[in-house]
Tab-separated table of C-alpha atoms in Angstrom:
chain	number	residue	atom	x	y	z
A	1	UNK	CA	-42.118	5.707	-27.884
A	2	UNK	CA	-38.393	5.097	-27.369
A	3	UNK	CA	-36.368	2.578	-29.361
A	4	UNK	CA	-32.734	1.651	-28.796
A	5	UNK	CA	-30.803	1.870	-32.045
A	6	UNK	CA	-28.198	-0.752	-32.964
A	7	UNK	CA	-25.269	1.527	-32.075
A	8	UNK	CA	-24.228	2.026	-28.475
A	9	UNK	CA	-26.291	4.299	-26.234
A	10	UNK	CA	-27.962	6.079	-29.171
A	11	UNK	CA	-31.692	6.586	-29.073
A	12	UNK	CA	-34.444	6.899	-31.653
A	13	UNK	CA	-37.598	8.685	-30.574
A	14	UNK	CA	-40.919	8.957	-32.382
A	15	UNK	CA	-42.835	12.047	-31.308
A	16	UNK	CA	-46.633	11.867	-31.297
A	17	UNK	CA	-48.275	14.756	-33.108
A	18	UNK	CA	-49.613	17.541	-30.906
A	19	UNK	CA	-50.937	20.903	-32.093
A	20	UNK	CA	-49.994	22.752	-28.900
A	21	UNK	CA	-47.147	25.210	-28.517
A	22	UNK	CA	-43.952	23.549	-27.299
A	23	UNK	CA	-41.778	26.123	-25.485
A	24	UNK	CA	-38.033	25.869	-26.087
A	25	UNK	CA	-36.247	23.233	-24.009
A	26	UNK	CA	-33.506	20.623	-23.993
A	27	UNK	CA	-34.366	16.931	-24.064
A	28	UNK	CA	-33.929	13.982	-21.697
A	29	UNK	CA	-32.487	15.930	-18.788
A	30	UNK	CA	-33.873	13.166	-16.551
A	31	UNK	CA	-31.212	10.758	-17.857
A	32	UNK	CA	-27.869	10.479	-16.059
A	33	UNK	CA	-26.216	11.571	-19.312
A	34	UNK	CA	-28.542	13.354	-21.723
A	35	UNK	CA	-27.884	12.838	-25.460
A	36	UNK	CA	-25.338	15.132	-27.066
A	37	UNK	CA	-26.626	15.416	-30.643
A	38	UNK	CA	-30.297	15.597	-31.573
A	39	UNK	CA	-31.654	15.157	-35.091
A	40	UNK	CA	-35.191	16.119	-36.174
A	41	UNK	CA	-36.389	14.799	-39.526
A	42	UNK	CA	-39.525	16.311	-41.083
A	43	UNK	CA	-41.665	13.765	-42.949
A	44	UNK	CA	-44.749	15.961	-43.477
A	45	UNK	CA	-45.472	19.660	-42.937
A	46	UNK	CA	-48.703	20.624	-44.664
A	47	UNK	CA	-50.443	22.186	-41.659
A	48	UNK	CA	-50.566	25.905	-41.025
A	49	UNK	CA	-48.119	26.999	-38.321
A	50	UNK	CA	-45.791	24.584	-36.581
A	51	UNK	CA	-42.600	26.552	-37.153
A	52	UNK	CA	-39.624	24.992	-35.340
A	53	UNK	CA	-37.865	27.334	-32.920
A	54	UNK	CA	-34.232	27.272	-31.792
A	55	UNK	CA	-32.401	29.308	-29.150
A	56	UNK	CA	-28.692	29.226	-28.306
A	57	UNK	CA	-28.754	28.294	-24.618
A	58	UNK	CA	-25.211	29.590	-24.154
A	59	UNK	CA	-26.270	32.988	-25.471
A	60	UNK	CA	-29.278	33.022	-23.121
A	61	UNK	CA	-27.005	32.048	-20.220
A	62	UNK	CA	-24.552	34.848	-21.023
A	63	UNK	CA	-27.413	37.360	-21.157
A	64	UNK	CA	-28.519	36.092	-17.739
A	65	UNK	CA	-24.966	36.399	-16.411
A	66	UNK	CA	-24.865	40.010	-17.600
A	67	UNK	CA	-28.355	40.982	-16.387
A	68	UNK	CA	-28.256	39.183	-13.034
A	69	UNK	CA	-25.031	37.577	-11.780
A	70	UNK	CA	-27.020	36.413	-8.752
A	71	UNK	CA	-29.587	34.486	-10.824
A	72	UNK	CA	-26.809	33.100	-13.020
A	73	UNK	CA	-24.946	31.860	-9.958
A	74	UNK	CA	-28.082	30.254	-8.579
A	75	UNK	CA	-28.662	28.233	-11.759
A	76	UNK	CA	-25.011	27.148	-11.775
A	77	UNK	CA	-25.137	26.131	-8.122
A	78	UNK	CA	-28.505	24.432	-7.543
A	79	UNK	CA	-29.158	20.979	-9.089
A	80	UNK	CA	-32.643	20.856	-10.598
A	81	UNK	CA	-34.580	17.552	-10.487
A	82	UNK	CA	-35.966	16.176	-13.751
A	83	UNK	CA	-38.170	13.102	-13.914
A	84	UNK	CA	-40.436	10.968	-16.063
A	85	UNK	CA	-42.596	8.271	-14.494
A	86	UNK	CA	-44.801	5.904	-16.485
A	87	UNK	CA	-45.703	2.250	-16.702
A	88	UNK	CA	-42.293	1.394	-18.123
A	89	UNK	CA	-40.241	2.896	-15.328
A	90	UNK	CA	-39.206	5.929	-13.324
A	91	UNK	CA	-36.316	8.022	-14.665
A	92	UNK	CA	-34.846	10.705	-12.432
A	93	UNK	CA	-31.756	12.896	-12.453
A	94	UNK	CA	-30.627	16.152	-10.852
A	95	UNK	CA	-28.354	18.620	-12.645
A	96	UNK	CA	-27.847	22.414	-12.619
A	97	UNK	CA	-29.567	24.403	-15.349
A	98	UNK	CA	-26.232	25.960	-16.326
A	99	UNK	CA	-23.007	23.943	-16.110
A	100	UNK	CA	-19.650	25.742	-16.202
A	101	UNK	CA	-16.024	24.619	-15.897
A	102	UNK	CA	-13.414	25.782	-13.402
A	103	UNK	CA	-12.789	28.931	-15.441
A	104	UNK	CA	-16.475	29.851	-15.592
A	105	UNK	CA	-16.800	28.892	-19.262
A	106	UNK	CA	-20.171	27.480	-20.288
A	107	UNK	CA	-20.211	23.706	-20.772
A	108	UNK	CA	-23.885	22.617	-20.866
A	109	UNK	CA	-27.422	23.919	-20.462
A	110	UNK	CA	-30.332	21.797	-19.179
A	111	UNK	CA	-33.810	23.316	-19.221
A	112	UNK	CA	-37.240	21.745	-19.630
A	113	UNK	CA	-40.286	22.957	-17.708
A	114	UNK	CA	-42.358	19.943	-18.806
A	115	UNK	CA	-40.084	17.378	-17.141
A	116	UNK	CA	-38.766	19.465	-14.240
A	117	UNK	CA	-39.762	17.878	-10.949
A	118	UNK	CA	-40.620	19.581	-7.655
A	119	UNK	CA	-37.704	21.484	-6.166
A	120	UNK	CA	-36.133	19.593	-3.282
A	121	UNK	CA	-35.065	22.618	-1.281
A	122	UNK	CA	-35.771	24.280	2.056
A	123	UNK	CA	-38.709	26.677	1.814
A	124	UNK	CA	-36.388	29.640	2.358
A	125	UNK	CA	-34.465	28.771	-0.823
A	126	UNK	CA	-37.452	28.305	-3.134
A	127	UNK	CA	-38.026	31.933	-4.065
A	128	UNK	CA	-34.526	32.641	-5.362
A	129	UNK	CA	-34.438	29.455	-7.447
A	130	UNK	CA	-37.864	30.057	-9.008
A	131	UNK	CA	-36.849	33.661	-9.663
A	132	UNK	CA	-33.692	32.536	-11.450
A	133	UNK	CA	-35.554	29.897	-13.508
A	134	UNK	CA	-38.213	32.411	-14.518
A	135	UNK	CA	-35.548	34.944	-15.556
A	136	UNK	CA	-33.745	32.371	-17.704
A	137	UNK	CA	-37.008	31.273	-19.335
A	138	UNK	CA	-37.967	34.880	-20.055
A	139	UNK	CA	-34.616	35.440	-21.778
A	140	UNK	CA	-34.895	32.202	-23.779
A	141	UNK	CA	-38.331	33.286	-25.043
A	142	UNK	CA	-37.163	36.662	-26.352
A	143	UNK	CA	-37.857	36.886	-30.102
A	144	UNK	CA	-34.453	38.422	-30.866
A	145	UNK	CA	-32.706	35.274	-29.571
A	146	UNK	CA	-34.927	32.843	-31.476
A	147	UNK	CA	-34.379	31.319	-34.917
A	148	UNK	CA	-37.653	30.235	-36.549
A	149	UNK	CA	-37.668	27.573	-39.271
A	150	UNK	CA	-40.660	26.278	-41.203
A	151	UNK	CA	-39.434	22.778	-41.980
A	152	UNK	CA	-40.551	21.053	-45.153
A	153	UNK	CA	-40.876	17.343	-45.862
A	154	UNK	CA	-37.346	15.979	-46.287
A	155	UNK	CA	-35.689	18.678	-44.164
A	156	UNK	CA	-33.569	17.707	-41.217
A	157	UNK	CA	-31.828	19.665	-38.476
A	158	UNK	CA	-29.041	18.470	-36.190
A	159	UNK	CA	-27.878	20.330	-33.090
A	160	UNK	CA	-26.176	20.043	-29.709
A	161	UNK	CA	-28.902	19.028	-27.258
A	162	UNK	CA	-26.816	20.255	-24.327
A	163	UNK	CA	-26.601	23.765	-25.761
A	164	UNK	CA	-29.437	24.467	-28.196
A	165	UNK	CA	-32.972	24.821	-26.843
A	166	UNK	CA	-35.623	23.807	-29.344
A	167	UNK	CA	-39.398	24.068	-29.521
A	168	UNK	CA	-42.325	24.485	-31.884
A	169	UNK	CA	-45.080	26.994	-32.471
A	170	UNK	CA	-48.683	25.797	-32.421
A	171	UNK	CA	-50.202	24.439	-35.621
A	172	UNK	CA	-53.716	23.726	-36.896
A	173	UNK	CA	-54.154	19.975	-37.550
A	174	UNK	CA	-57.350	20.703	-39.495
A	175	UNK	CA	-55.259	22.279	-42.280
A	176	UNK	CA	-52.933	19.353	-42.928
A	177	UNK	CA	-50.478	16.889	-41.452
A	178	UNK	CA	-47.293	17.565	-39.523
A	179	UNK	CA	-44.992	14.644	-38.732
A	180	UNK	CA	-41.454	14.789	-37.356
A	181	UNK	CA	-39.244	11.941	-36.201
A	182	UNK	CA	-36.340	12.538	-33.868
A	183	UNK	CA	-33.165	10.665	-32.999
A	184	UNK	CA	-30.283	11.153	-30.592
A	185	UNK	CA	-26.589	10.354	-30.945
A	186	UNK	CA	-23.948	10.213	-28.234
A	187	UNK	CA	-21.626	13.198	-28.467
A	188	UNK	CA	-18.700	10.764	-28.352
A	189	UNK	CA	-19.681	9.340	-31.730
A	190	UNK	CA	-19.915	12.825	-33.242
A	191	UNK	CA	-16.563	13.865	-31.737
A	192	UNK	CA	-14.959	10.714	-33.116
A	193	UNK	CA	-16.121	11.585	-36.626
A	194	UNK	CA	-14.727	15.106	-36.219
A	195	UNK	CA	-11.336	13.822	-35.076
A	196	UNK	CA	-11.178	11.356	-37.974
A	197	UNK	CA	-11.533	14.370	-40.271
A	198	UNK	CA	-8.807	16.357	-38.562
A	199	UNK	CA	-10.757	18.734	-36.315
A	200	UNK	CA	-11.841	18.780	-32.674
A	201	UNK	CA	-14.883	20.445	-31.080
A	202	UNK	CA	-12.458	22.978	-29.535
A	203	UNK	CA	-11.282	23.806	-33.039
A	204	UNK	CA	-14.851	24.674	-34.016
A	205	UNK	CA	-15.193	26.938	-30.978
A	206	UNK	CA	-11.948	28.700	-31.878
A	207	UNK	CA	-13.014	29.125	-35.503
A	208	UNK	CA	-16.286	30.658	-34.332
A	209	UNK	CA	-14.495	33.189	-32.164
A	210	UNK	CA	-15.153	31.529	-28.813
A	211	UNK	CA	-17.833	32.200	-26.231
A	212	UNK	CA	-20.101	35.056	-27.275
A	213	UNK	CA	-17.889	35.864	-30.265
A	214	UNK	CA	-14.980	36.982	-28.093
A	215	UNK	CA	-11.286	36.198	-28.321
A	216	UNK	CA	-10.093	32.611	-28.001
A	217	UNK	CA	-6.317	32.332	-28.244
A	218	UNK	CA	-6.271	35.493	-30.332
A	219	UNK	CA	-8.846	34.348	-32.883
A	220	UNK	CA	-10.991	37.429	-32.261
A	221	UNK	CA	-8.175	39.707	-33.443
A	222	UNK	CA	-7.932	38.076	-36.876
A	223	UNK	CA	-9.199	39.797	-39.984
A	224	UNK	CA	-12.835	39.211	-40.850
A	225	UNK	CA	-12.014	37.383	-44.068
A	226	UNK	CA	-9.668	34.916	-42.385
A	227	UNK	CA	-12.107	34.359	-39.544
A	228	UNK	CA	-14.958	33.721	-41.986
A	229	UNK	CA	-12.813	31.165	-43.865
A	230	UNK	CA	-12.184	29.319	-40.612
A	231	UNK	CA	-15.881	29.359	-39.772
A	232	UNK	CA	-16.746	27.896	-43.169
A	233	UNK	CA	-14.090	25.206	-42.822
A	234	UNK	CA	-15.283	24.269	-39.336
A	235	UNK	CA	-18.892	24.051	-40.481
A	236	UNK	CA	-17.971	21.986	-43.537
A	237	UNK	CA	-16.090	19.460	-41.434
A	238	UNK	CA	-18.827	19.340	-38.795
A	239	UNK	CA	-21.407	18.774	-41.546
A	240	UNK	CA	-19.253	16.002	-42.969
A	241	UNK	CA	-19.166	14.309	-39.569
A	242	UNK	CA	-22.957	14.494	-39.273
A	243	UNK	CA	-23.339	13.174	-42.810
A	244	UNK	CA	-21.135	10.198	-41.965
A	245	UNK	CA	-23.249	9.516	-38.891
A	246	UNK	CA	-26.297	9.774	-41.131
A	247	UNK	CA	-24.852	7.257	-43.558
A	248	UNK	CA	-24.337	4.872	-40.646
A	249	UNK	CA	-27.960	5.440	-39.645
A	250	UNK	CA	-29.176	4.786	-43.214
A	251	UNK	CA	-27.282	1.508	-43.214
A	252	UNK	CA	-29.173	0.511	-40.069
A	253	UNK	CA	-32.560	1.324	-41.578
A	254	UNK	CA	-33.096	4.583	-39.676
A	255	UNK	CA	-33.921	6.755	-42.673
A	256	UNK	CA	-32.140	9.260	-44.914
A	257	UNK	CA	-30.092	12.079	-43.389
A	258	UNK	CA	-29.800	15.465	-45.091
A	259	UNK	CA	-26.661	17.562	-44.582
A	260	UNK	CA	-27.449	20.529	-42.260
A	261	UNK	CA	-27.575	24.058	-43.633
A	262	UNK	CA	-25.453	26.818	-42.114
A	263	UNK	CA	-28.536	29.011	-41.690
A	264	UNK	CA	-29.922	26.537	-39.124
């Protein structure tokens, strides 16, 4: 079920419980502009299994670029259709799996095999696109790229829905209850909170050492101690911005928001 929240273009979703494995994916790719920030709030987690899984889509894309420039180029070039059709309507949007800027820097990742529609391509083009999609999915499912978190009641995670792929391992509903609620926030609102606290998203990227940990304006050449201090400062300010968004949500009756942990 989807509910519009009181603030502009933000969405609150309630996810029905399902014991099946949910492979990693990004959400709402079938919307013209998919949500920027996703929040998952755990209300109950007594069942065996059900660990939440997270993969950095940018990291997976860079691995793909290194292993197969051809497959990487295909996923940057070919718009993939995503759709959801039900009694309430028919949502449809096409967008490349990997979005880059003019300099080839990663901007967004969109991947969801459950809502991907049929490819609208000539038959001769099908094989290379399916090959590229399968390669990206194989990379995203590699255990060494995955962070596994067993969420407890009261835990909450917040992440960039246009970068971080998320999923869940199977769980046994006979052993207890598992209940998560999710919400989305426009990235504009998050960016506004960052700017009000004196930092921009680009500043976070620079503090983290840029794409793949490399140099960004010389950041990669700094001493480890200085770089770590910048990372901690960037995370603290980003967490503050999310907390302020959470306080706004609490004031609108959308539940309590817990500050994210760096380990997530």
